[in-house]
Tab-separated table of C-alpha atoms and ligand atoms in Angstrom:
chain	number	residue	atom	x	y	z
A	1	UNK	CA	0.000	0.000	0.000
A	2	UNK	CA	2.834	2.323	0.973
A	3	UNK	CA	4.600	1.597	-2.319
A	4	UNK	CA	1.425	2.307	-4.198
A	5	UNK	CA	1.039	5.613	-2.373
A	6	UNK	CA	4.588	6.638	-3.294
A	7	UNK	CA	3.997	5.684	-6.900
A	8	UNK	CA	0.850	7.729	-6.961
A	9	UNK	CA	2.682	10.691	-5.497
A	10	UNK	CA	5.464	10.322	-8.046
A	11	UNK	CA	2.934	10.060	-10.824
A	12	UNK	CA	1.162	13.114	-9.563
A	13	UNK	CA	4.404	15.066	-9.413
A	14	UNK	CA	5.479	13.825	-12.836
A	15	UNK	CA	2.046	14.657	-14.128
A	16	UNK	CA	2.060	18.167	-12.784
A	17	UNK	CA	5.637	18.768	-13.955
A	18	UNK	CA	4.806	17.688	-17.487
A	19	UNK	CA	1.614	19.702	-17.256
A	20	UNK	CA	3.664	22.740	-16.306
A	21	UNK	CA	6.067	22.043	-19.154
A	22	UNK	CA	3.167	21.876	-21.595
A	23	UNK	CA	1.834	25.170	-20.283
A	24	UNK	CA	5.284	26.749	-20.556
A	25	UNK	CA	5.863	25.440	-24.070
A	26	UNK	CA	2.430	26.602	-25.154
A	27	UNK	CA	2.853	30.051	-23.653
A	28	UNK	CA	6.329	30.445	-25.159
A	29	UNK	CA	4.828	29.453	-28.507
A	30	UNK	CA	1.990	31.938	-28.081
A	31	UNK	CA	4.353	34.729	-27.083
A	32	UNK	CA	6.698	33.923	-29.971
A	33	UNK	CA	3.964	33.691	-32.580
A	34	UNK	CA	2.448	36.925	-31.254
A	35	UNK	CA	5.739	38.795	-31.489
A	36	UNK	CA	7.717	37.300	-34.334
A	37	UNK	CA	5.955	39.147	-37.184
A	38	UNK	CA	6.524	42.371	-35.220
A	39	UNK	CA	10.088	41.658	-34.291
A	40	UNK	CA	11.433	42.034	-37.836
A	41	UNK	CA	9.438	45.217	-38.168
A	42	UNK	CA	10.906	46.574	-34.931
A	43	UNK	CA	14.413	45.638	-36.011
A	44	UNK	CA	13.955	47.314	-39.404
A	45	UNK	CA	12.494	50.443	-37.817
A	46	UNK	CA	15.245	50.648	-35.207
A	47	UNK	CA	17.884	50.313	-37.910
A	48	UNK	CA	16.305	53.097	-39.987
A	49	UNK	CA	16.000	55.318	-36.919
A	50	UNK	CA	19.634	54.778	-35.970
A	51	UNK	CA	20.665	55.637	-39.521
A	52	UNK	CA	18.908	59.015	-39.549
A	53	UNK	CA	20.165	59.690	-36.010
A	54	UNK	CA	23.761	58.987	-37.023
A	55	UNK	CA	24.685	62.623	-37.828
A	56	UNK	CA	23.135	64.000	-34.610
A	57	UNK	CA	24.945	65.121	-31.447
A	58	UNK	CA	22.366	63.740	-29.019
A	59	UNK	CA	21.855	60.249	-30.424
A	60	UNK	CA	20.147	58.781	-27.372
A	61	UNK	CA	17.512	61.536	-27.309
A	62	UNK	CA	17.170	61.156	-31.089
A	63	UNK	CA	16.573	57.397	-31.097
A	64	UNK	CA	14.255	57.551	-28.097
A	65	UNK	CA	12.103	60.386	-29.441
A	66	UNK	CA	11.673	58.727	-32.841
A	67	UNK	CA	10.891	55.257	-31.461
A	68	UNK	CA	8.462	56.783	-28.953
A	69	UNK	CA	6.664	58.453	-31.856
A	70	UNK	CA	5.968	54.981	-33.390
A	71	UNK	CA	7.244	55.591	-36.923
A	72	UNK	CA	4.971	54.231	-39.631
A	73	UNK	CA	7.610	54.518	-42.299
A	74	UNK	CA	11.311	53.740	-42.515
A	75	UNK	CA	11.862	56.363	-45.230
A	76	UNK	CA	14.581	58.771	-44.034
A	77	UNK	CA	12.574	61.830	-45.075
A	78	UNK	CA	9.498	60.623	-43.178
A	79	UNK	CA	11.631	59.936	-40.107
A	80	UNK	CA	13.135	63.420	-40.315
A	81	UNK	CA	9.640	64.915	-40.524
A	82	UNK	CA	8.708	62.804	-37.526
A	83	UNK	CA	11.684	64.308	-35.730
A	84	UNK	CA	10.341	67.814	-36.477
A	85	UNK	CA	6.996	66.741	-35.014
A	86	UNK	CA	8.631	65.233	-31.941
A	87	UNK	CA	10.577	68.480	-31.461
A	88	UNK	CA	7.387	70.556	-31.702
A	89	UNK	CA	5.724	68.298	-29.146
A	90	UNK	CA	8.734	68.509	-26.857
A	91	UNK	CA	8.798	72.331	-26.899
A	92	UNK	CA	5.051	72.413	-26.336
A	93	UNK	CA	5.248	69.972	-23.419
A	94	UNK	CA	8.205	71.844	-21.912
A	95	UNK	CA	6.370	75.165	-22.185
A	96	UNK	CA	3.415	73.605	-20.369
A	97	UNK	CA	5.714	72.303	-17.637
A	98	UNK	CA	7.433	75.694	-17.340
A	99	UNK	CA	4.025	77.381	-17.001
A	100	UNK	CA	3.234	75.075	-14.101
A	101	UNK	CA	6.626	74.993	-12.362
A	102	UNK	CA	8.438	78.249	-13.179
A	103	UNK	CA	5.740	80.810	-13.937
A	104	UNK	CA	4.353	80.965	-10.357
A	105	UNK	CA	7.893	81.693	-9.086
A	106	UNK	CA	8.639	84.147	-11.890
A	107	UNK	CA	5.445	86.055	-11.162
A	108	UNK	CA	6.868	87.073	-7.764
A	109	UNK	CA	9.682	89.075	-9.385
A	110	UNK	CA	9.019	91.775	-12.039
A	111	UNK	CA	12.259	91.019	-13.950
A	112	UNK	CA	11.678	87.293	-14.037
A	113	UNK	CA	8.024	87.823	-14.885
A	114	UNK	CA	9.019	89.818	-17.963
A	115	UNK	CA	11.598	87.206	-18.935
A	116	UNK	CA	9.017	84.452	-18.671
A	117	UNK	CA	6.500	86.339	-20.803
A	118	UNK	CA	9.175	86.907	-23.427
A	119	UNK	CA	10.041	83.209	-23.286
A	120	UNK	CA	6.455	82.153	-23.896
A	121	UNK	CA	6.379	84.239	-27.073
A	122	UNK	CA	9.798	82.992	-28.184
A	123	UNK	CA	8.870	79.352	-27.688
A	124	UNK	CA	5.699	79.835	-29.732
A	125	UNK	CA	7.871	81.377	-32.466
A	126	UNK	CA	10.222	78.403	-32.150
A	127	UNK	CA	7.284	76.047	-32.680
A	128	UNK	CA	6.039	78.106	-35.649
A	129	UNK	CA	9.392	77.797	-37.400
A	130	UNK	CA	9.348	74.034	-36.867
A	131	UNK	CA	5.786	73.840	-38.191
A	132	UNK	CA	7.000	75.440	-41.428
A	133	UNK	CA	9.447	72.544	-41.742
A	134	UNK	CA	6.648	69.992	-41.350
A	135	UNK	CA	4.350	71.768	-43.798
A	136	UNK	CA	6.984	72.142	-46.500
A	137	UNK	CA	6.212	69.919	-49.472
A	138	UNK	CA	8.967	69.234	-51.914
A	139	UNK	CA	10.164	66.972	-54.670
A	140	UNK	CA	13.667	65.604	-54.823
A	141	UNK	CA	14.541	67.961	-57.695
A	142	UNK	CA	13.946	70.878	-55.320
A	143	UNK	CA	16.152	69.482	-52.571
A	144	UNK	CA	18.520	72.439	-52.730
A	145	UNK	CA	15.836	75.018	-51.968
A	146	UNK	CA	14.205	72.709	-49.464
A	147	UNK	CA	17.342	72.137	-47.407
A	148	UNK	CA	18.073	75.850	-47.518
A	149	UNK	CA	14.629	76.618	-46.055
A	150	UNK	CA	14.847	73.899	-43.439
A	151	UNK	CA	18.168	75.089	-42.111
A	152	UNK	CA	16.897	78.677	-41.898
A	153	UNK	CA	13.798	77.635	-39.944
A	154	UNK	CA	15.597	75.140	-37.738
A	155	UNK	CA	18.382	77.511	-36.783
A	156	UNK	CA	15.653	80.137	-36.240
A	157	UNK	CA	13.888	77.793	-33.846
A	158	UNK	CA	17.143	77.077	-32.002
A	159	UNK	CA	17.931	80.797	-31.764
A	160	UNK	CA	14.460	81.559	-30.313
A	161	UNK	CA	14.961	78.934	-27.603
A	162	UNK	CA	18.441	80.243	-26.821
A	163	UNK	CA	17.174	83.825	-26.619
A	164	UNK	CA	14.568	82.689	-24.094
A	165	UNK	CA	17.246	81.237	-21.837
A	166	UNK	CA	19.476	84.278	-22.408
A	167	UNK	CA	16.707	86.526	-21.098
A	168	UNK	CA	16.864	84.699	-17.758
A	169	UNK	CA	20.636	84.745	-17.805
A	170	UNK	CA	20.690	88.508	-18.384
A	171	UNK	CA	18.739	89.236	-15.228
A	172	UNK	CA	20.844	86.657	-13.341
A	173	UNK	CA	17.686	84.844	-12.361
A	174	UNK	CA	17.987	81.660	-10.334
A	175	UNK	CA	15.123	80.358	-12.481
A	176	UNK	CA	17.556	80.067	-15.408
A	177	UNK	CA	18.598	76.644	-14.112
A	178	UNK	CA	14.991	75.415	-13.980
A	179	UNK	CA	14.383	76.648	-17.511
A	180	UNK	CA	17.568	74.999	-18.815
A	181	UNK	CA	16.515	71.693	-17.263
A	182	UNK	CA	12.950	71.890	-18.558
A	183	UNK	CA	13.974	72.760	-22.119
A	184	UNK	CA	16.995	70.417	-22.220
A	185	UNK	CA	15.343	67.749	-24.368
A	186	UNK	CA	13.621	70.160	-26.736
A	187	UNK	CA	16.936	71.936	-27.381
A	188	UNK	CA	18.663	68.609	-27.991
A	189	UNK	CA	15.921	67.519	-30.381
A	190	UNK	CA	16.111	70.867	-32.216
A	191	UNK	CA	19.862	70.513	-32.616
A	192	UNK	CA	19.328	66.921	-33.817
A	193	UNK	CA	16.709	68.003	-36.354
A	194	UNK	CA	19.110	70.573	-37.745
A	195	UNK	CA	21.858	67.972	-38.015
A	196	UNK	CA	19.501	65.611	-39.850
A	197	UNK	CA	18.285	68.312	-42.227
A	198	UNK	CA	21.876	69.301	-42.885
A	199	UNK	CA	22.690	65.709	-43.742
A	200	UNK	CA	19.626	65.389	-45.967
A	201	UNK	CA	21.439	65.731	-49.309
A	202	UNK	CA	23.609	62.728	-48.452
A	203	UNK	CA	20.727	60.424	-47.513
A	204	UNK	CA	18.163	61.177	-50.201
A	205	UNK	CA	18.187	58.424	-52.812
A	206	UNK	CA	18.491	60.772	-55.786
A	207	UNK	CA	21.253	62.901	-54.416
A	208	UNK	CA	24.765	61.712	-54.804
A	209	UNK	CA	27.300	63.737	-52.910
A	210	UNK	CA	30.192	62.879	-55.214
A	211	UNK	CA	28.068	63.283	-58.330
A	212	UNK	CA	26.468	66.591	-57.332
A	213	UNK	CA	26.634	69.550	-59.600
A	214	UNK	CA	26.224	73.292	-59.313
A	215	UNK	CA	25.055	75.091	-56.196
A	216	UNK	CA	24.188	71.995	-54.222
A	217	UNK	CA	27.675	70.563	-54.693
A	218	UNK	CA	29.154	73.789	-53.379
A	219	UNK	CA	26.722	73.702	-50.468
A	220	UNK	CA	27.540	70.065	-49.695
A	221	UNK	CA	31.275	70.795	-49.780
A	222	UNK	CA	30.744	73.749	-47.488
A	223	UNK	CA	28.972	71.453	-45.044
A	224	UNK	CA	31.670	68.842	-45.269
A	225	UNK	CA	34.532	71.222	-44.665
A	226	UNK	CA	33.723	73.189	-41.539
A	227	UNK	CA	36.284	73.372	-38.774
A	228	UNK	CA	34.173	72.574	-35.723
A	229	UNK	CA	31.653	70.323	-37.462
A	230	UNK	CA	29.019	73.062	-37.247
A	231	UNK	CA	27.977	74.472	-40.606
A	232	UNK	CA	29.362	77.954	-41.284
A	233	UNK	CA	25.933	79.560	-41.788
A	234	UNK	CA	24.804	78.770	-38.216
A	235	UNK	CA	24.484	81.996	-36.239
A	236	UNK	CA	26.319	82.684	-32.969
A	237	UNK	CA	23.384	81.745	-30.714
A	238	UNK	CA	22.682	78.445	-32.396
A	239	UNK	CA	26.408	77.747	-32.687
A	240	UNK	CA	26.796	78.241	-28.954
A	241	UNK	CA	23.961	75.823	-28.289
A	242	UNK	CA	25.259	73.243	-30.713
A	243	UNK	CA	28.811	73.462	-29.381
A	244	UNK	CA	27.716	73.365	-25.761
A	245	UNK	CA	28.318	70.129	-23.916
A	246	UNK	CA	24.991	69.224	-22.323
A	247	UNK	CA	26.560	68.961	-18.824
A	248	UNK	CA	28.408	72.277	-18.891
A	249	UNK	CA	25.316	74.377	-19.363
A	250	UNK	CA	23.925	73.193	-16.026
A	251	UNK	CA	27.110	73.997	-14.146
A	252	UNK	CA	27.493	77.445	-15.721
A	253	UNK	CA	24.540	79.095	-14.098
A	254	UNK	CA	24.493	77.902	-10.522
B	301	NAG	C1	3.423	65.698	-38.161
B	301	NAG	O1	2.338	66.371	-37.584
B	301	NAG	C2	1.411	66.868	-38.509
B	301	NAG	C3	0.387	67.694	-37.763
B	301	NAG	O2	0.028	67.102	-36.552
B	301	NAG	C4	0.786	65.693	-39.276
B	301	NAG	O3	-0.122	66.154	-40.232
B	301	NAG	C5	1.893	64.898	-39.963
B	301	NAG	O4	1.365	63.756	-40.572
B	301	NAG	C6	2.956	64.492	-38.978
B	301	NAG	N1	4.067	63.920	-39.728
B	301	NAG	C7	4.628	62.752	-39.400
B	301	NAG	C8	5.733	62.292	-40.273
B	301	NAG	O5	4.255	62.106	-38.444
B	302	NAG	C1	0.314	72.250	-27.396
B	302	NAG	O1	-0.348	71.734	-26.257
B	302	NAG	C2	-1.669	72.230	-26.105
B	302	NAG	C3	-2.182	71.664	-24.798
B	302	NAG	O2	-1.296	71.935	-23.771
B	302	NAG	C4	-2.508	71.812	-27.301
B	302	NAG	O3	-3.790	72.344	-27.175
B	302	NAG	C5	-1.856	72.330	-28.581
B	302	NAG	O4	-2.563	71.878	-29.701
B	302	NAG	C6	-0.436	71.881	-28.663
B	302	NAG	N1	0.207	72.510	-29.813
B	302	NAG	C7	1.049	71.855	-30.590
B	302	NAG	C8	1.650	72.641	-31.686
B	302	NAG	O5	1.329	70.689	-30.431
B	303	NAG	C1	27.039	58.806	-57.946
B	303	NAG	O1	27.911	59.572	-58.762
B	303	NAG	C2	28.969	58.839	-59.322
B	303	NAG	C3	29.871	59.802	-60.063
B	303	NAG	O2	29.147	60.697	-60.868
B	303	NAG	C4	28.379	57.746	-60.241
B	303	NAG	O3	29.416	56.976	-60.805
B	303	NAG	C5	27.452	56.859	-59.424
B	303	NAG	O4	26.834	55.902	-60.275
B	303	NAG	C6	26.384	57.693	-58.742
B	303	NAG	N1	25.576	56.859	-57.876
B	303	NAG	C7	24.248	56.957	-57.815
B	303	NAG	C8	23.577	56.059	-56.830
B	303	NAG	O5	23.612	57.722	-58.518
């Protein structure tokens, strides 16, 4: 009887172990079959995102913002437009956060209050310039004019954001640090968008940097041969932002 009992126990254990195994195998199969069609898609998307992020200074922010925006296309131009959209959203979100966190403090001091009001206008201008980039339709034959416009608007957007922070710096406001922290990502994404737009002629299928002719060739050479890696046409404000190491800026204004 005792032997029988042991056998039964063993059978029970064996039975439940194999039952568990079956459940595990089945659930692994379910999980795999659920994810495997997606996995290739994710890998392809990630690859495309990393390619357009390659020329940027803040690659981590670049990759994260684009993947978070769930790209529907792996076309470089679509991804770059998505980056403009992500930048607009980031500035908008940051402005909202600043209105909640910084504005109440700024309101207590006339100088800071004025700086904050100026900032609100500047950030809206920064968004407007980015919106022009999103709205711009173009064909590949017009790439020269297109890139020219993009770089004007993008460096405009960067300059507006820098001017906002400068207005706090000028009055030596302690709120400068809060503003720098809040707008950190949006400034990084703006700089990234400019880097991508600048690199556009080299990634568009119909443009061929060695085979380029005329004005675009001159423009491409100009981009390729700058001393500090920042295109020569970038103004002093934007240049300062682009050259700034992200850590330094927080230490500068303590
Ligand atoms: C960017 O945003 C605009 C307006 O919300 C939208 O029409 C457009 O499709 C978006 N572009 C991409 C590439 O997501
Ligand atoms: C910015 O955010 C507000 C809500 O805070 C929204 O109503 C508005 O459409 C957003 N604008 C852009 C350009 O995303
Ligand atoms: C790029 O230009 C070179 C030199 O003109 C040419 O040999 C090559 O086929 C071009 N490649 C493409 C993809 O057009």
